[in-house]
Amino acid sequence: AQKITQTQPGMFVQEKEAVTLDCTYDTSDPSYGLFWYKQPSSGEMIFLIYQGSYDQQNATEGRYSLNFQKARKSANLVISASQLGDSAMYFCAMRDETGGFKTIFGAGTRLFVKA
Amino acid sequence: EAQVTQNPRYLITVTGKKLTVTCSQNMNHEYMSWYRQDPGLGLRQIYYSMNVEVTDKGDVPEGYKVSRKEKRNFPLILESPSPNQTSLYFCASWQPNTGELFFGEGSRLTVL
């Protein structure tokens, strides 16, 4: 069965520093996609980054990068140069891309950025 | 503008009173899904649909129904709501072999 684990319920980071949010997954599907979403206090889900299981290089989108270690089944999100506006809940998700396209989410990590 | 639209955004209802939360997307996506979000549990998939007239259960389907009669619409039906269905609900759509799931703004439902 598929599973996503985010072990950090909450984290603090100093403004302008980098932070890593952990995500591990478990799946037997040969093809899958990994996502990170940001949910600010206003509630909407904001897409940050996507990594396909066959992608050789780690995905990057501006200050966000996904540290994909396939053998370890981890997909950590790295935010460089944190900003106060990065304070939010962050969700890791995995999508089965072999046919069912079911997507599951982790429990989330709440990030607090300190000035 | 590409978007997923949910209605209502907020609803307070009473146990047993049937309700429908609508979801519509304008991106011609094949796949749509409903999630509920509860504190400490993340988002859990209720149902998903791979195309018109094709739906499948997610992880928490009990107490919910869906239909997909048109590609753009995927309503969530609570035939007899109960207090344990009080939650924040999200509809999402996507296209296979692409990245992003597009989410609606969420519907906060309270069942008294």
CSV table of C-alpha atoms in Angstrom, one decimal:
chain,number,residue,atom,x,y,z
A,1,ALA,CA,0.0,0.0,0.0
A,2,GLN,CA,1.1,3.5,-0.6
A,3,LYS,CA,2.2,5.7,2.3
A,4,ILE,CA,3.5,9.2,2.8
A,5,THR,CA,5.2,10.2,6.1
A,6,GLN,CA,6.1,13.7,7.3
A,7,THR,CA,7.8,13.3,10.6
A,8,GLN,CA,8.0,17.0,11.6
A,9,PRO,CA,4.7,18.3,12.8
A,10,GLY,CA,6.3,21.8,13.3
A,11,MET,CA,9.5,23.6,12.5
A,12,PHE,CA,11.1,27.0,13.1
A,13,VAL,CA,13.5,28.7,10.8
A,14,GLN,CA,15.2,32.0,11.0
A,15,GLU,CA,14.4,34.5,8.2
A,16,LYS,CA,16.9,34.2,5.3
A,17,GLU,CA,18.1,30.8,6.3
A,18,ALA,CA,17.5,27.6,4.4
A,19,VAL,CA,15.2,24.9,5.8
A,20,THR,CA,14.5,21.2,4.8
A,21,LEU,CA,11.1,19.6,5.3
A,22,ASP,CA,11.3,15.9,5.4
A,23,CYS,CA,9.1,13.5,3.4
A,24,THR,CA,9.4,9.7,3.0
A,25,TYR,CA,7.2,7.5,1.0
A,26,ASP,CA,6.5,3.9,0.3
A,27,THR,CA,5.1,2.5,-2.9
A,28,SER,CA,5.4,-0.6,-5.1
A,29,ASP,CA,4.3,1.3,-8.2
A,30,PRO,CA,7.1,1.6,-10.8
A,31,SER,CA,5.9,5.1,-11.9
A,32,TYR,CA,4.9,7.8,-9.5
A,33,GLY,CA,5.0,11.5,-9.0
A,34,LEU,CA,5.9,13.5,-5.9
A,35,PHE,CA,4.5,16.9,-5.0
A,36,TRP,CA,4.8,19.6,-2.4
A,37,TYR,CA,2.0,22.0,-1.6
A,38,LYS,CA,1.9,25.0,0.6
A,39,GLN,CA,-1.2,25.9,2.6
A,40,PRO,CA,-1.1,29.4,4.1
A,41,SER,CA,-3.5,30.4,6.9
A,42,SER,CA,-6.1,31.5,4.3
A,43,GLY,CA,-6.5,27.8,3.4
A,44,GLU,CA,-5.9,27.5,-0.3
A,45,MET,CA,-3.5,24.8,-1.7
A,46,ILE,CA,-0.6,26.3,-3.6
A,47,PHE,CA,1.4,24.0,-5.8
A,48,LEU,CA,5.2,24.3,-5.2
A,49,ILE,CA,7.1,21.6,-7.0
A,50,TYR,CA,6.7,18.2,-8.8
A,51,GLN,CA,9.2,15.3,-9.3
A,52,GLY,CA,8.6,12.3,-11.5
A,53,SER,CA,10.0,9.0,-10.4
A,54,TYR,CA,12.0,8.6,-13.6
A,55,ASP,CA,13.4,12.2,-13.6
A,56,GLN,CA,17.1,12.0,-13.2
A,57,GLN,CA,17.6,15.5,-11.9
A,58,ASN,CA,16.1,17.0,-8.8
A,59,ALA,CA,13.3,19.4,-9.5
A,60,THR,CA,13.8,23.1,-8.7
A,61,GLU,CA,11.3,26.0,-8.8
A,62,GLY,CA,12.8,29.3,-7.7
A,63,ARG,CA,13.7,29.1,-4.0
A,64,TYR,CA,12.2,25.6,-3.8
A,65,SER,CA,14.1,22.4,-4.6
A,66,LEU,CA,13.1,18.8,-4.1
A,67,ASN,CA,15.9,16.5,-2.8
A,68,PHE,CA,14.8,13.2,-4.4
A,69,GLN,CA,16.6,10.1,-3.2
A,70,LYS,CA,14.9,7.2,-4.8
A,71,ALA,CA,16.8,4.4,-3.1
A,72,ARG,CA,16.0,5.9,0.3
A,73,LYS,CA,12.4,6.8,-0.8
A,74,SER,CA,12.7,10.3,0.3
A,75,ALA,CA,11.5,13.5,-1.3
A,76,ASN,CA,12.6,16.4,1.0
A,77,LEU,CA,11.6,20.0,0.2
A,78,VAL,CA,14.4,22.6,0.6
A,79,ILE,CA,13.4,26.2,0.9
A,80,SER,CA,16.4,28.6,0.5
A,81,ALA,CA,16.5,32.1,1.9
A,82,SER,CA,13.3,31.7,4.0
A,83,GLN,CA,10.9,34.6,4.0
A,84,LEU,CA,8.2,35.6,6.6
A,85,GLY,CA,5.6,34.7,3.9
A,86,ASP,CA,6.8,31.1,3.9
A,87,SER,CA,5.1,30.5,7.3
A,88,ALA,CA,2.5,28.0,6.4
A,89,MET,CA,1.6,24.3,6.4
A,90,TYR,CA,3.4,22.2,3.9
A,91,PHE,CA,2.1,18.9,2.5
A,92,CYS,CA,4.1,16.2,0.6
A,93,ALA,CA,2.0,14.1,-1.7
A,94,MET,CA,2.5,11.1,-4.0
A,95,ARG,CA,0.5,10.1,-7.1
A,96,ASP,CA,0.4,6.7,-8.6
A,97,GLU,CA,1.1,7.2,-12.3
A,98,THR,CA,0.8,3.6,-13.5
A,99,GLY,CA,-2.9,3.8,-14.2
A,100,GLY,CA,-5.0,4.6,-11.1
A,101,PHE,CA,-3.6,8.1,-10.6
A,102,LYS,CA,-4.6,8.0,-7.0
A,103,THR,CA,-2.9,10.7,-4.9
A,104,ILE,CA,-2.2,10.5,-1.2
A,105,PHE,CA,-0.9,13.2,1.2
A,106,GLY,CA,1.2,13.3,4.3
A,107,ALA,CA,-0.1,14.8,7.5
A,108,GLY,CA,1.8,18.1,6.9
A,109,THR,CA,4.6,20.2,8.5
A,110,ARG,CA,3.8,23.6,9.9
A,111,LEU,CA,6.7,26.0,9.2
A,112,PHE,CA,7.2,29.1,11.3
A,113,VAL,CA,9.7,31.7,9.9
A,114,LYS,CA,11.1,34.0,12.6
A,115,ALA,CA,12.2,37.6,11.9
B,1,GLU,CA,-8.0,31.7,-16.2
B,2,ALA,CA,-7.5,28.0,-15.3
B,3,GLN,CA,-9.5,27.2,-12.2
B,4,VAL,CA,-11.4,24.8,-10.1
B,5,THR,CA,-14.5,26.2,-8.6
B,6,GLN,CA,-16.3,24.8,-5.5
B,7,ASN,CA,-19.6,25.9,-4.0
B,8,PRO,CA,-20.5,26.6,-1.3
B,9,ARG,CA,-17.4,27.8,0.3
B,10,TYR,CA,-18.9,27.7,3.8
B,11,LEU,CA,-21.9,25.7,5.0
B,12,ILE,CA,-23.5,24.9,8.4
B,13,THR,CA,-26.1,22.2,8.3
B,14,VAL,CA,-27.8,19.7,10.6
B,15,THR,CA,-27.5,16.0,10.8
B,16,GLY,CA,-29.4,14.1,8.1
B,17,LYS,CA,-30.1,17.0,5.8
B,18,LYS,CA,-28.8,16.1,2.3
B,19,LEU,CA,-26.4,18.4,0.7
B,20,THR,CA,-24.3,18.7,-2.4
B,21,VAL,CA,-21.0,20.5,-2.8
B,22,THR,CA,-20.4,21.3,-6.5
B,23,CYS,CA,-17.1,21.3,-8.3
B,24,SER,CA,-16.3,22.5,-11.8
B,25,GLN,CA,-13.1,22.8,-13.7
B,26,ASN,CA,-12.4,24.7,-17.0
B,27,MET,CA,-9.2,22.9,-18.0
B,28,ASN,CA,-10.7,19.9,-19.8
B,29,HIS,CA,-9.0,17.6,-17.3
B,30,GLU,CA,-9.8,13.9,-17.3
B,31,TYR,CA,-9.1,13.3,-13.6
B,32,MET,CA,-10.9,14.9,-10.7
B,33,SER,CA,-11.0,14.1,-7.0
B,34,TRP,CA,-12.4,15.0,-3.7
B,35,TYR,CA,-10.4,15.3,-0.5
B,36,ARG,CA,-11.2,16.1,3.1
B,37,GLN,CA,-8.7,17.8,5.4
B,38,ASP,CA,-8.7,17.2,9.1
B,39,PRO,CA,-6.1,18.4,11.6
B,40,GLY,CA,-3.2,16.0,12.0
B,41,LEU,CA,-4.4,13.8,9.2
B,42,GLY,CA,-3.5,15.8,6.1
B,43,LEU,CA,-5.7,15.4,3.1
B,44,ARG,CA,-7.5,12.1,2.6
B,45,GLN,CA,-9.0,11.1,-0.7
B,46,ILE,CA,-12.7,10.5,-0.7
B,47,TYR,CA,-13.4,9.6,-4.3
B,48,TYR,CA,-11.8,10.2,-7.6
B,49,SER,CA,-12.8,10.0,-11.3
B,50,MET,CA,-10.8,9.1,-14.3
B,51,ASN,CA,-13.3,10.3,-16.8
B,52,VAL,CA,-17.0,10.7,-17.4
B,53,GLU,CA,-19.0,7.9,-15.8
B,54,VAL,CA,-15.8,6.4,-14.3
B,55,THR,CA,-15.4,6.9,-10.5
B,56,ASP,CA,-13.5,5.0,-7.8
B,57,LYS,CA,-13.3,5.0,-4.1
B,58,GLY,CA,-10.5,6.7,-2.3
B,59,ASP,CA,-9.5,6.1,1.3
B,60,VAL,CA,-12.5,7.5,3.1
B,61,PRO,CA,-15.6,7.0,0.9
B,62,GLU,CA,-18.1,6.1,3.6
B,63,GLY,CA,-21.0,8.5,3.8
B,64,TYR,CA,-20.3,10.2,0.4
B,65,LYS,CA,-21.5,9.8,-3.1
B,66,VAL,CA,-20.2,11.3,-6.3
B,67,SER,CA,-21.2,11.4,-10.0
B,68,ARG,CA,-19.4,12.4,-13.2
B,69,LYS,CA,-22.0,13.0,-15.9
B,70,GLU,CA,-19.9,15.8,-17.6
B,71,LYS,CA,-16.2,16.1,-17.8
B,72,ARG,CA,-16.1,19.5,-16.1
B,73,ASN,CA,-18.3,18.7,-13.1
B,74,PHE,CA,-17.8,16.4,-10.2
B,75,PRO,CA,-20.3,17.0,-7.3
B,76,LEU,CA,-19.9,15.5,-3.9
B,77,ILE,CA,-23.1,14.4,-2.3
B,78,LEU,CA,-23.7,13.8,1.4
B,79,GLU,CA,-27.0,11.9,1.6
B,80,SER,CA,-27.3,12.0,5.4
B,81,PRO,CA,-24.6,14.1,6.9
B,82,SER,CA,-23.3,13.4,10.3
B,83,PRO,CA,-21.1,15.5,12.7
B,84,ASN,CA,-18.0,13.4,11.9
B,85,GLN,CA,-18.2,14.8,8.3
B,86,THR,CA,-17.5,18.2,9.6
B,87,SER,CA,-14.3,19.1,7.7
B,88,LEU,CA,-12.6,21.2,5.1
B,89,TYR,CA,-13.3,19.7,1.6
B,90,PHE,CA,-11.2,20.2,-1.5
B,91,CYS,CA,-11.9,19.3,-5.1
B,92,ALA,CA,-8.9,18.9,-7.4
B,93,SER,CA,-8.4,18.1,-11.1
B,94,TRP,CA,-5.4,17.1,-13.2
B,95,GLN,CA,-4.3,15.6,-16.5
B,96,PRO,CA,-2.2,12.4,-16.7
B,97,ASN,CA,1.5,12.7,-17.3
B,98,THR,CA,1.6,16.3,-16.2
B,99,GLY,CA,2.6,17.7,-12.8
B,100,GLU,CA,0.2,19.9,-10.9
B,101,LEU,CA,-3.0,19.0,-9.2
B,102,PHE,CA,-5.3,22.1,-9.4
B,103,PHE,CA,-7.3,22.6,-6.3
B,104,GLY,CA,-10.4,24.5,-5.6
B,105,GLU,CA,-10.5,27.0,-2.8
B,106,GLY,CA,-12.0,24.6,-0.3
B,107,SER,CA,-15.4,24.2,1.2
B,108,ARG,CA,-15.7,24.3,5.0
B,109,LEU,CA,-18.6,22.2,6.1
B,110,THR,CA,-20.0,22.0,9.7
B,111,VAL,CA,-22.6,19.4,10.6
B,112,LEU,CA,-24.5,20.1,13.8
